[in-house]
PDB file of C-alpha atoms in Angstrom:
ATOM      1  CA  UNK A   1     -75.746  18.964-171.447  1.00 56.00           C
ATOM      2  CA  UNK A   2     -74.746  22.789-170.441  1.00 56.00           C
ATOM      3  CA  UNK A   3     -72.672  22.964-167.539  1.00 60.00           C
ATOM      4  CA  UNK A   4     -72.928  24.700-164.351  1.00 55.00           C
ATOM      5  CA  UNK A   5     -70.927  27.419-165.708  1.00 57.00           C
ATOM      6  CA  UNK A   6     -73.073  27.486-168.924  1.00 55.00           C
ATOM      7  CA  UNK A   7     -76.409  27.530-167.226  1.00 54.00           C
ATOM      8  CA  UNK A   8     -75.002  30.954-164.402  1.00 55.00           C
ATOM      9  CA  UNK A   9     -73.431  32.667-167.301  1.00 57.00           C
ATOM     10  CA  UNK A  10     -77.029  32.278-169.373  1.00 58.00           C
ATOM     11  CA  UNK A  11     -79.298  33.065-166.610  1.00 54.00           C
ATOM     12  CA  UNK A  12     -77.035  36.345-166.267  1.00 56.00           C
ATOM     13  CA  UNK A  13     -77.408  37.505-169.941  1.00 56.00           C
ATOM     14  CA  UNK A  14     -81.291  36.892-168.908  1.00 51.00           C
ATOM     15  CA  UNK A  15     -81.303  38.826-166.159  1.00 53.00           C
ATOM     16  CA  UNK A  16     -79.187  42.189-167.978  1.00 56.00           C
ATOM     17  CA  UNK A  17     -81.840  42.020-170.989  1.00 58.00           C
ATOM     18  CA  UNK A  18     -84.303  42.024-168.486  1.00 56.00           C
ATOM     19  CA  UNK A  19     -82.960  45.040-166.647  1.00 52.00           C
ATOM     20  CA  UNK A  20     -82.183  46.663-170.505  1.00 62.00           C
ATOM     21  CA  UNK A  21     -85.682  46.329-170.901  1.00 62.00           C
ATOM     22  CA  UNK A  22     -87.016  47.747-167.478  1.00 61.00           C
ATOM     23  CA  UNK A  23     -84.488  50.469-168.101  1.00 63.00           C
ATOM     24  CA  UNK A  24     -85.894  51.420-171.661  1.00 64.00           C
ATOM     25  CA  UNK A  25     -89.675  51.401-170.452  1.00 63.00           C
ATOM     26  CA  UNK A  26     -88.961  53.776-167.388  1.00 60.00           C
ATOM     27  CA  UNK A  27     -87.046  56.294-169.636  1.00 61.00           C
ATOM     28  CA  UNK A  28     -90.089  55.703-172.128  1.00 61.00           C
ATOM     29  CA  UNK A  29     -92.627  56.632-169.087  1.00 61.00           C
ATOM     30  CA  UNK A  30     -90.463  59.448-168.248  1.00 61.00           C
ATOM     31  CA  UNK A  31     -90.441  61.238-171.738  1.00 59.00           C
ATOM     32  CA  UNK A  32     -94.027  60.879-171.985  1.00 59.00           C
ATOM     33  CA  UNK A  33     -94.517  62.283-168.173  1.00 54.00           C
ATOM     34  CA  UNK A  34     -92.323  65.416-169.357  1.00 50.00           C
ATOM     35  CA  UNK A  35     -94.341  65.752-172.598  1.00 48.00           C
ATOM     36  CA  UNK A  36     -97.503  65.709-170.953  1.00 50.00           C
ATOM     37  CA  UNK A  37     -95.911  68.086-168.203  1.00 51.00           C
ATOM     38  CA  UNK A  38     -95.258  70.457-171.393  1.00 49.00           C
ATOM     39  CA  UNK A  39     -98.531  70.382-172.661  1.00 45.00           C
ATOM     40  CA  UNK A  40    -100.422  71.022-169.557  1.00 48.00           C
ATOM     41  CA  UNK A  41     -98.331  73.928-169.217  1.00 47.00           C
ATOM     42  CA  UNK A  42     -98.924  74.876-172.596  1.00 42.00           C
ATOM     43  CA  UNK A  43    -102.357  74.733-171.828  1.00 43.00           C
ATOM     44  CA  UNK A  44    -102.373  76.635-168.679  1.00 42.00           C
ATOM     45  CA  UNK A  45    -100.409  79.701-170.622  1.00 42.00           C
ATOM     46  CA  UNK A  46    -103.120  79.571-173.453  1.00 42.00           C
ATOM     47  CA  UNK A  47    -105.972  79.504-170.921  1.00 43.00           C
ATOM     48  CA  UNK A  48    -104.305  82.512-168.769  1.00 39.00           C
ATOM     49  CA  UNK A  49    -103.728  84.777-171.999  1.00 39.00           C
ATOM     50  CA  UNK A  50    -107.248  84.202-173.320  1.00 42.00           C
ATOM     51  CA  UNK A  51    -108.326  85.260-169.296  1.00 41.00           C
ATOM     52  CA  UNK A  52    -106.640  88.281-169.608  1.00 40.00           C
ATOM     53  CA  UNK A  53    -107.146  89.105-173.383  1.00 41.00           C
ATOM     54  CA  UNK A  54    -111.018  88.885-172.705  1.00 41.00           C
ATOM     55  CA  UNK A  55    -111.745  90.935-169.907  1.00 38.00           C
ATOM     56  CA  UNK A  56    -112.240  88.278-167.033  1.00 32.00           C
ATOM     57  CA  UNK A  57    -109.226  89.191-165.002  1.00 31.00           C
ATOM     58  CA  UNK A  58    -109.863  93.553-165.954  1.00 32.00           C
ATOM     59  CA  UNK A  59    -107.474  93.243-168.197  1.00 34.00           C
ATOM     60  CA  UNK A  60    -109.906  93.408-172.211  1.00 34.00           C
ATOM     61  CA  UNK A  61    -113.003  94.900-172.444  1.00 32.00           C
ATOM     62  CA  UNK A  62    -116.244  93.404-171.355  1.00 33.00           C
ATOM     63  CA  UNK A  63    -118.219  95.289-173.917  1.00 32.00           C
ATOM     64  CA  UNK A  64    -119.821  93.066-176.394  1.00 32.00           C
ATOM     65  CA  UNK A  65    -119.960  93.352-180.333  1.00 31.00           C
ATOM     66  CA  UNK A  66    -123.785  94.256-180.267  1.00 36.00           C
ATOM     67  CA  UNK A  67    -125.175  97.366-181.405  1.00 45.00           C
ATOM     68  CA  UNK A  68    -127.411  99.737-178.745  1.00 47.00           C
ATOM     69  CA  UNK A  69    -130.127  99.481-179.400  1.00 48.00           C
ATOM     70  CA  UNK A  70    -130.347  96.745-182.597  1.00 45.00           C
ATOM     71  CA  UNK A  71    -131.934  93.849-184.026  1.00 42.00           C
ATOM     72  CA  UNK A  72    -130.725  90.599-183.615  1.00 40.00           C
ATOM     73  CA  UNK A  73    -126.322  90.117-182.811  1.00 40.00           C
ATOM     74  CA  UNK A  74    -125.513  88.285-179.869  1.00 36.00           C
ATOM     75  CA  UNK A  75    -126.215  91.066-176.922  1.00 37.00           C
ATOM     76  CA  UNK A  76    -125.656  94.515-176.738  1.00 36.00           C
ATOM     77  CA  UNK A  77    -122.443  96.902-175.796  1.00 34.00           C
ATOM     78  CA  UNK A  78    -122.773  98.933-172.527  1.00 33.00           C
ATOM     79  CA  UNK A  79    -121.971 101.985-174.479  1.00 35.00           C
ATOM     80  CA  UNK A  80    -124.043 105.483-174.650  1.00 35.00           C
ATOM     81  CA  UNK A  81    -124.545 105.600-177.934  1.00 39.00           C
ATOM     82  CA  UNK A  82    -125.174 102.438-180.815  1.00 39.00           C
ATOM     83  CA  UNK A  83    -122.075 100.879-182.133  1.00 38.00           C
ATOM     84  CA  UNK A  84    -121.612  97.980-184.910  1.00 32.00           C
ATOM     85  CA  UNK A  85    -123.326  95.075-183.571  1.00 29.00           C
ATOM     86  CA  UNK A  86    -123.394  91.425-184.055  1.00 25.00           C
ATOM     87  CA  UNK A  87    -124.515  90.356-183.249  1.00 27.00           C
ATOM     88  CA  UNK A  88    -127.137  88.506-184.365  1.00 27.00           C
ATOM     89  CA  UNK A  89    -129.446  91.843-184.031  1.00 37.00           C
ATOM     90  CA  UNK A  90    -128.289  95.025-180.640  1.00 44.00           C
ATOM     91  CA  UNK A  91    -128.686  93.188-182.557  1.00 47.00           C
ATOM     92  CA  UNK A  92    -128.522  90.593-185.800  1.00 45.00           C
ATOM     93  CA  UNK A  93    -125.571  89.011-185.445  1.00 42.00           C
ATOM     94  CA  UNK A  94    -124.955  88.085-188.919  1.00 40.00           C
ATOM     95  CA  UNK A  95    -123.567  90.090-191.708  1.00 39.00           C
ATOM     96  CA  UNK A  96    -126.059  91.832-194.270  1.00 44.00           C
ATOM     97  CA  UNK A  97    -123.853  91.631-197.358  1.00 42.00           C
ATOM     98  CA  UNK A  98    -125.547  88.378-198.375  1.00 49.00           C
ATOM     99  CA  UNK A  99    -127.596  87.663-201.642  1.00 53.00           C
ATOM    100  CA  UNK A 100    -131.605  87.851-201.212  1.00 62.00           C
ATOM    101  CA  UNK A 101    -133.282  85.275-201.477  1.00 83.00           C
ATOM    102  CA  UNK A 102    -137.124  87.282-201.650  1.00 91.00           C
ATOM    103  CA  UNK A 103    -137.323  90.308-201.998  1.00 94.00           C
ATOM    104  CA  UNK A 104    -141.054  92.639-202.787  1.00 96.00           C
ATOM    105  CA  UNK A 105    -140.418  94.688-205.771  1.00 95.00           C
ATOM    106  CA  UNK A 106    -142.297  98.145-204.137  1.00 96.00           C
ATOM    107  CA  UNK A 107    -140.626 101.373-202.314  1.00 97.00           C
ATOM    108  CA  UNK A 108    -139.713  99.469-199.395  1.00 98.00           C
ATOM    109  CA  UNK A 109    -138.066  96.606-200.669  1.00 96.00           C
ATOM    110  CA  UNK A 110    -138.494  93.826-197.615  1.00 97.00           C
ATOM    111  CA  UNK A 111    -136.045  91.510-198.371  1.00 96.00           C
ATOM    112  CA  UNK A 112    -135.109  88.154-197.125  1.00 93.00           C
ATOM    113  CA  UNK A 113    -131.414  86.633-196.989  1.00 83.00           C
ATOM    114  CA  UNK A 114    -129.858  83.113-196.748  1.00 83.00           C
ATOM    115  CA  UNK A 115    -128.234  83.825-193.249  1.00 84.00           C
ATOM    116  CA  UNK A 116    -131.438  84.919-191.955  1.00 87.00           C
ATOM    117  CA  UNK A 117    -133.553  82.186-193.176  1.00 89.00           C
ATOM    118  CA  UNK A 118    -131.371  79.929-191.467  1.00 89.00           C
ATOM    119  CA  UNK A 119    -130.788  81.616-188.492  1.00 91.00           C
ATOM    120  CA  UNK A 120    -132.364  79.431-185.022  1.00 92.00           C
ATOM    121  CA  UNK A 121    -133.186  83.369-183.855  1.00 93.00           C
ATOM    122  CA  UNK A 122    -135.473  84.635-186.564  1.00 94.00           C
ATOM    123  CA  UNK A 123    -139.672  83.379-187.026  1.00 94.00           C
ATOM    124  CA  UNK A 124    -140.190  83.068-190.701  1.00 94.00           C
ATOM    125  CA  UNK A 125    -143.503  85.246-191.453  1.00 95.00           C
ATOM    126  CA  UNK A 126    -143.456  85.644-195.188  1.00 95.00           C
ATOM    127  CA  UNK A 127    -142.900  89.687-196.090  1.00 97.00           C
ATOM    128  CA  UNK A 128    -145.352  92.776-195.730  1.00 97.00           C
ATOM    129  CA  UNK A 129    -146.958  93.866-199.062  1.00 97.00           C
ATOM    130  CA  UNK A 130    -145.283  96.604-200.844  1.00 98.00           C
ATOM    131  CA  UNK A 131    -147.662  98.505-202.829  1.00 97.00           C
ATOM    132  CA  UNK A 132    -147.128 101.867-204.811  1.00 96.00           C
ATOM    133  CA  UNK A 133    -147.284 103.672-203.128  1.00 96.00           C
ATOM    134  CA  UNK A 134    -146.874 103.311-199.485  1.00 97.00           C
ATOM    135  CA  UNK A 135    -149.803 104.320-197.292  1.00 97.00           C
ATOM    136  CA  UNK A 136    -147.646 107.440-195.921  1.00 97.00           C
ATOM    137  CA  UNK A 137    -150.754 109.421-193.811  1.00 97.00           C
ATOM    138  CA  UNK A 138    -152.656 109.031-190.818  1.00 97.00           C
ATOM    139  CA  UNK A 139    -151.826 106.851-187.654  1.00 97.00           C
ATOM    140  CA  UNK A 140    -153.156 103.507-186.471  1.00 98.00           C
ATOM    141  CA  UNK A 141    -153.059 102.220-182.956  1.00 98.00           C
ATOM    142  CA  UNK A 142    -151.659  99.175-181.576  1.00 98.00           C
ATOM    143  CA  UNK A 143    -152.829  97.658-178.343  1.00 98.00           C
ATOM    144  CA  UNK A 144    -149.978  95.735-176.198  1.00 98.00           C
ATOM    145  CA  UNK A 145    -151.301  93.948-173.428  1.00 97.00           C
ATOM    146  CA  UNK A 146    -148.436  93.423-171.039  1.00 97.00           C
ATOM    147  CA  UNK A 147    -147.100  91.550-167.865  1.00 96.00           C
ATOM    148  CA  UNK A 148    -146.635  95.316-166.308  1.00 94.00           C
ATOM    149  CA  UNK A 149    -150.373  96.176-167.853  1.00 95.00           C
ATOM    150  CA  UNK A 150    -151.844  97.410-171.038  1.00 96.00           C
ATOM    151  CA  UNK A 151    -150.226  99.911-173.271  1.00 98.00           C
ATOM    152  CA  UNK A 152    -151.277 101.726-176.465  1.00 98.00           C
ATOM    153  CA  UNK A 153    -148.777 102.600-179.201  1.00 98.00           C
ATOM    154  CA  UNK A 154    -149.760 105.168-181.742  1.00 98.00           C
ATOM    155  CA  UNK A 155    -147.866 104.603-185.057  1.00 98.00           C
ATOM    156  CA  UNK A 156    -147.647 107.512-187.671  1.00 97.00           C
ATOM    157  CA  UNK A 157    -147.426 106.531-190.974  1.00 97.00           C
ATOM    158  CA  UNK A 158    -145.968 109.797-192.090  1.00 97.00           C
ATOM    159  CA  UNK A 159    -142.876 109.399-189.434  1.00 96.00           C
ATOM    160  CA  UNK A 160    -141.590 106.120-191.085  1.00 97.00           C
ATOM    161  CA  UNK A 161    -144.085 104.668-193.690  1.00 98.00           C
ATOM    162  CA  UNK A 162    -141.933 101.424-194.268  1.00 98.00           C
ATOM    163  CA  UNK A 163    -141.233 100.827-190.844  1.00 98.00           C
ATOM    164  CA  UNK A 164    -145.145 101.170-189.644  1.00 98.00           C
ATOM    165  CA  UNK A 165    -146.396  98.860-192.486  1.00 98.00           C
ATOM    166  CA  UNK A 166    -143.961  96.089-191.451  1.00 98.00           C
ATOM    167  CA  UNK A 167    -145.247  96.923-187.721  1.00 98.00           C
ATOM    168  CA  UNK A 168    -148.547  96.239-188.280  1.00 98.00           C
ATOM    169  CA  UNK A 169    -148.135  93.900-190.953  1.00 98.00           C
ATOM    170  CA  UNK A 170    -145.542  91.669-187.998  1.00 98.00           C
ATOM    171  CA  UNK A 171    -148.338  92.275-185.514  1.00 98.00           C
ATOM    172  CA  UNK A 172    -151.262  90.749-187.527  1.00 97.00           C
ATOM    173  CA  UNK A 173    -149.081  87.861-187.834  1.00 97.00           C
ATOM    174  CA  UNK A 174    -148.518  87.489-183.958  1.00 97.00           C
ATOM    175  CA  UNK A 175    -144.712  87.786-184.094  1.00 97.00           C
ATOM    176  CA  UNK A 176    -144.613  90.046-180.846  1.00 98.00           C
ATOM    177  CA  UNK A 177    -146.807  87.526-178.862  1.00 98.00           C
ATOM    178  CA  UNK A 178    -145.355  85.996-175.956  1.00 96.00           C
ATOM    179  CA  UNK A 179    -142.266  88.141-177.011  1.00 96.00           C
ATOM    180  CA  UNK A 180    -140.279  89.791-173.838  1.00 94.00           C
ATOM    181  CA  UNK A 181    -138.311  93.380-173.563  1.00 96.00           C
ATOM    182  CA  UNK A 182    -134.407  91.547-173.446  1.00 93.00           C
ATOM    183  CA  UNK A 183    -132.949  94.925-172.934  1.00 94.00           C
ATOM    184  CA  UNK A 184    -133.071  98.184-170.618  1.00 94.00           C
ATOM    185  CA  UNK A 185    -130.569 100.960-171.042  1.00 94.00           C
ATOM    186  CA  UNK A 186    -130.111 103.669-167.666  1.00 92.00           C
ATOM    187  CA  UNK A 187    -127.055 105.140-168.758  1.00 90.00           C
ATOM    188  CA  UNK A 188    -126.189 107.566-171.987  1.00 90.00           C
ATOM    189  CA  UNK A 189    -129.542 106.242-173.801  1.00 94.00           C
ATOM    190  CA  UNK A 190    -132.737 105.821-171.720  1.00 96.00           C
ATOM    191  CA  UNK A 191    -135.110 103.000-173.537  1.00 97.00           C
ATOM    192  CA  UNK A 192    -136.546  99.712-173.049  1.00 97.00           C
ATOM    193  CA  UNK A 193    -135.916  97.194-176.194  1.00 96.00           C
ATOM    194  CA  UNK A 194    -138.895  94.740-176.973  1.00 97.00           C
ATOM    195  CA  UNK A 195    -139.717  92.824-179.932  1.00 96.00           C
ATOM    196  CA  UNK A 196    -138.003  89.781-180.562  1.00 95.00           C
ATOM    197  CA  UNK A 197    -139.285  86.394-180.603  1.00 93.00           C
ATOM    198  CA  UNK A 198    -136.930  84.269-179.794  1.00 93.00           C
ATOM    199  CA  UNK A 199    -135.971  86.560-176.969  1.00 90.00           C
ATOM    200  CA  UNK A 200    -132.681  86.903-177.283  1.00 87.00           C
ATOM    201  CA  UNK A 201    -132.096  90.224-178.204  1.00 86.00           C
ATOM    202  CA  UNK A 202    -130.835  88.498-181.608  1.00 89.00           C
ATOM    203  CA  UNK A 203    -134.225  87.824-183.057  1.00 92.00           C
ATOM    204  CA  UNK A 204    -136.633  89.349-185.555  1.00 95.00           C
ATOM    205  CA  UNK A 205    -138.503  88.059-188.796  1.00 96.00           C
ATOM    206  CA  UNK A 206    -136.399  86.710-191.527  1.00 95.00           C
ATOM    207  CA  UNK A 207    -136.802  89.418-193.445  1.00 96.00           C
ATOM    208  CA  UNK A 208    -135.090  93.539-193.233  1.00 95.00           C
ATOM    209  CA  UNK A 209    -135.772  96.841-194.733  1.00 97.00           C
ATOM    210  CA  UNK A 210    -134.039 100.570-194.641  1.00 95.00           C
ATOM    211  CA  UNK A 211    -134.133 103.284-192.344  1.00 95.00           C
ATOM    212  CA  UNK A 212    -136.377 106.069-192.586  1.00 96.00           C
ATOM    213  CA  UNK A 213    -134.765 108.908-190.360  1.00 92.00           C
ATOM    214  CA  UNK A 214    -134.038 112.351-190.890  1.00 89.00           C
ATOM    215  CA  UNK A 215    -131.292 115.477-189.424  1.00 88.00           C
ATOM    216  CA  UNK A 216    -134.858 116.136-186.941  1.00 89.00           C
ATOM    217  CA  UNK A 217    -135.495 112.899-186.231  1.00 92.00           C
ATOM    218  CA  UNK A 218    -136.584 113.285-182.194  1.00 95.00           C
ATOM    219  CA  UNK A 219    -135.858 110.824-179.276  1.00 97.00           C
ATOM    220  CA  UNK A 220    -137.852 112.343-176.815  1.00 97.00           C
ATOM    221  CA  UNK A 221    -139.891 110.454-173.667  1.00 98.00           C
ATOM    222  CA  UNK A 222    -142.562 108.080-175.425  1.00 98.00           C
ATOM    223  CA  UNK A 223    -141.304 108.008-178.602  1.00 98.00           C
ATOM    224  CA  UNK A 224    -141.220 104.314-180.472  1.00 98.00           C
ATOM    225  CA  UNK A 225    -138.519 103.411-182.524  1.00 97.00           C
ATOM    226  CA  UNK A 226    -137.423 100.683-184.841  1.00 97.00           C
ATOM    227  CA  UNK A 227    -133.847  99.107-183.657  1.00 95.00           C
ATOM    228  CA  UNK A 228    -131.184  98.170-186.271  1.00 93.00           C
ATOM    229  CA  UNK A 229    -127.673  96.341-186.391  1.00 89.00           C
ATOM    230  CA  UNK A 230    -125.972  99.707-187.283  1.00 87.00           C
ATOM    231  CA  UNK A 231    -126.018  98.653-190.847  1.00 89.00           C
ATOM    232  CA  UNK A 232    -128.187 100.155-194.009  1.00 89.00           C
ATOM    233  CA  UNK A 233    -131.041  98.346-194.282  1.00 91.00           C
ATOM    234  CA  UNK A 234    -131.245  96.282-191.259  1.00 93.00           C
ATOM    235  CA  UNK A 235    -134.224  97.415-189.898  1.00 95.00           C
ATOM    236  CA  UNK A 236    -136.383  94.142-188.323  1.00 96.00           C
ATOM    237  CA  UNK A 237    -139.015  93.955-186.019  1.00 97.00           C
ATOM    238  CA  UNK A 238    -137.019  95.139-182.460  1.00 97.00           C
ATOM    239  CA  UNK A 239    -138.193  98.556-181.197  1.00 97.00           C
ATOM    240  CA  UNK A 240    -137.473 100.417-178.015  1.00 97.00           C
ATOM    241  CA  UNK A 241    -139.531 102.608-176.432  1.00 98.00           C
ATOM    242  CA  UNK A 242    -138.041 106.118-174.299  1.00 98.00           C
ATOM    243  CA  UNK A 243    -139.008 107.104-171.440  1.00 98.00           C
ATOM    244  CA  UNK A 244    -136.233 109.760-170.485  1.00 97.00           C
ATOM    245  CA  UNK A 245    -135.007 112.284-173.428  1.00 96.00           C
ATOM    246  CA  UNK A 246    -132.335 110.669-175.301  1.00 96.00           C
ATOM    247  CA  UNK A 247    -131.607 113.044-177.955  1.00 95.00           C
ATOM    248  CA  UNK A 248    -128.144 113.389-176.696  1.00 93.00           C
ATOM    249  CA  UNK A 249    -127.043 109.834-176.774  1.00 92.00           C
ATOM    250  CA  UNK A 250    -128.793 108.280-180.124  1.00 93.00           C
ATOM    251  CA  UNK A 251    -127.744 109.001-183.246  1.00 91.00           C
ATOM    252  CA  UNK A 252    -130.581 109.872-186.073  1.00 92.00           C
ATOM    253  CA  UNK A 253    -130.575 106.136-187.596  1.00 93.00           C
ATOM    254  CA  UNK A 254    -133.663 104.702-185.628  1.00 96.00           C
ATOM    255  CA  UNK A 255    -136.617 104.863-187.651  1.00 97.00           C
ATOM    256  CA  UNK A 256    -139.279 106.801-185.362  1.00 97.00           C
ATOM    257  CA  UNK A 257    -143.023 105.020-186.017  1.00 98.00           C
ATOM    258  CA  UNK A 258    -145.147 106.883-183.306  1.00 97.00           C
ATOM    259  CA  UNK A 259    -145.239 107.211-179.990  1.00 98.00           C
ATOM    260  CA  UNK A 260    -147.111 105.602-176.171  1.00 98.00           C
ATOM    261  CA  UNK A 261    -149.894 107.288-175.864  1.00 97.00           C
ATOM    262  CA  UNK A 262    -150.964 105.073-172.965  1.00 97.00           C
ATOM    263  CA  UNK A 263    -148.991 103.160-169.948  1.00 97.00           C
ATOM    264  CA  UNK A 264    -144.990 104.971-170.528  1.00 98.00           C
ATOM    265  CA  UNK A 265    -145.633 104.469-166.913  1.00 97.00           C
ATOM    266  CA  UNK A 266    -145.256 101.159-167.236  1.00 97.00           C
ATOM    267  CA  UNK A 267    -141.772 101.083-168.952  1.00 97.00           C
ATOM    268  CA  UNK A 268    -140.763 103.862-166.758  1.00 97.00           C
ATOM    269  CA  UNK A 269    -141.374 101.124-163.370  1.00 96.00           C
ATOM    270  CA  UNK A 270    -138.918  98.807-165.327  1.00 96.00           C
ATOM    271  CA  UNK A 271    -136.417 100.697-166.264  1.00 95.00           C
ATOM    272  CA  UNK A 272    -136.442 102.014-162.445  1.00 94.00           C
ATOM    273  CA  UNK A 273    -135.698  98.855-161.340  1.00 92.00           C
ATOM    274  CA  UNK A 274    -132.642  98.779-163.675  1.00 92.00           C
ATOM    275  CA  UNK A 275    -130.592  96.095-165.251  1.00 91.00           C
ATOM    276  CA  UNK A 276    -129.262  93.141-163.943  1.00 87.00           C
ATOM    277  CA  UNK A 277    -126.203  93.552-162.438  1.00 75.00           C
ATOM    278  CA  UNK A 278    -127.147  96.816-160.745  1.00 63.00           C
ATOM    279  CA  UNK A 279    -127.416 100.087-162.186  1.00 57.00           C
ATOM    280  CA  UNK A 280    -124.237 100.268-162.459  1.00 60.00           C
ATOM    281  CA  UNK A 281    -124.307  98.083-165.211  1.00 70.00           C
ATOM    282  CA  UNK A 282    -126.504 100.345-167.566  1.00 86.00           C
ATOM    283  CA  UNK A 283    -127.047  98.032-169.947  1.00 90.00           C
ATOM    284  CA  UNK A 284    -128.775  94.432-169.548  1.00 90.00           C
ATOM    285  CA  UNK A 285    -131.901  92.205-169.213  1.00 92.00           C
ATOM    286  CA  UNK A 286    -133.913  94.347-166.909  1.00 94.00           C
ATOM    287  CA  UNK A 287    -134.100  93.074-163.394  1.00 93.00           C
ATOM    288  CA  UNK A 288    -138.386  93.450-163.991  1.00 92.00           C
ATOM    289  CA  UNK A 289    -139.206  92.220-166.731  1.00 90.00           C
ATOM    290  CA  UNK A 290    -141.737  93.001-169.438  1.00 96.00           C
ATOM    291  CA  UNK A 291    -143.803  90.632-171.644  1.00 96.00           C
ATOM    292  CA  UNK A 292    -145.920  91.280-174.484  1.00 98.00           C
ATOM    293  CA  UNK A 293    -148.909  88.947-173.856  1.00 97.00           C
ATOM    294  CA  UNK A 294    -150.666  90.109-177.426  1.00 98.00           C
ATOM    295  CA  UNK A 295    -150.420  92.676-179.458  1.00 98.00           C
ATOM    296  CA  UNK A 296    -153.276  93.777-181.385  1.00 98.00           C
ATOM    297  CA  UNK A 297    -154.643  97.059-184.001  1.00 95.00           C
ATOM    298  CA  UNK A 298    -157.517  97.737-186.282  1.00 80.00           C
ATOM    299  CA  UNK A 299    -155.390  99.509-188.442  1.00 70.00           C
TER     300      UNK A 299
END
């Protein structure tokens, strides 16, 4: 039987591997406290930089990677004059270097792509015919009835023959229905952007086409034009309409299909109104809106 002695001198190794082992699991819980302390800083630094690097603080740009006016990408920059988009479409925001999937074998060549097909923006409406050779004389009217009241565009074949085929060909197929006007510009470019169905400013059909501009392509009050991502042959089914003289601000790579011959007034009241954000701004959802109930021709 362990003596008295025995017993104190075993209880007291006991009690120091018990204090060993509190010992070792509060350094433990401090090494973890100070790596999490690390991290969290960490964290905070990252955070701060990416503040700063993007604008929020006025210390990056806030103009986003959109082109003025455009198709699909994203959201459009606050700039005077169009710059490379996105996005999606100013605006597609996805890149046009990608294989075609369809593609109509006339002069105008719609063509459809992977990234477009797939794309949660775009409304999948087949393609336009193509035939040789393309109506290129005349002009057809299209009837927009609006939330702001009705308005009559008159589209000249002879101005953009491509463009004003896929037009009418997008409006018998009720893309532009229900569609709203994401985009007003006050400042450097004067036009209201309309026709995109998923109302993003990064929509369109699935399918694109070329520009049909030349060195005398006018910008003037009324005139219709096709948007584009700044890009060859990204021409969709976004147009903007002007209703102050813009000839300083565009460049000539807007495909001009006619012009309002009834209810400019109408854009006019919106972009009055101005962007969201104030006028300031420039650039931006207008602050009164603009939806194209239906859109209609006999052409």
């Amino acid at each position: 039987m362990p003596s008295n002695r025995q017993r104190r001198e075993a209880a007291e190794r006991h009690l120091r591997r018990q204090l060993q082992r509190r010992q070792e699991a509060a350094a433990k819980r401090r090494r973890r406290a100070a790596i999490g302390g690390s991290v969290a800083a960490v964290v905070v630094v990252v955070v701060v930089v990416l503040l700063l690097t993007t604008g929020v603080f006025g210390g990056g740009s806030s103009k986003k990677a959109v082109a003025v006016p455009s198709k699909p990408t994203a959201t459009a920059t606050a700039s005077a004059k169009p710059t490379a988009t996105p996005s999606p479409f100013a605006t597609r925001t996805f890149a046009k270097a990608t294989r075609a999937v369809r593609k109509t074998s006339g002069p105008c060549g719609y063509a459809e792509t992977t990234q477009s097909l797939k794309s949660p923006y775009t409304k999948d409406v087949g393609l336009p015919p193509d035939p040789r050779p393309t109506p290129d004389s005349g002009t057809v009217a299209v009837s927009l009835s609006t939330s702001d009241g009705p308005m009559t565009l008159s589209l000249d074949r002879a101005k953009a023959p491509c463009a004003v085929q896929s037009f009418l060909y997008l409006v018998k197929k009720g893309l532009y229905d229900g569609s709203t006007c994401p985009r007003v510009t006050t400042t450097g470019i004067y036009v209201l952007q309309c026709g995109d169905p998923s109302n993003s400013q990064q929509g369109g059909p699935t399918y694109d086409f070329k520009q049909e501009t030349t060195k005398t392509t006018d910008y003037s009050p009324g005139v219709v034009a096709m948007a584009n991502t700044g890009q060859p042959n990204s021409t969709g089914s976004q147009f903007f309409i002007i209703y102050k003289n813009s000839n300083t601000g565009l460049q000539k790579s807007y495909s001009v299909v006619g012009t309002v011959s009834k209810g400019l007034a109408a854009v006019t009241k919106v972009a009055k109104a101005g962007a969201a954000g104030g006028q300031s701004a420039g650039d931006g959802k207008p602050v009164l809106g603009m939806t194209i109930t239906t859109a209609t021709t006999a052409g």
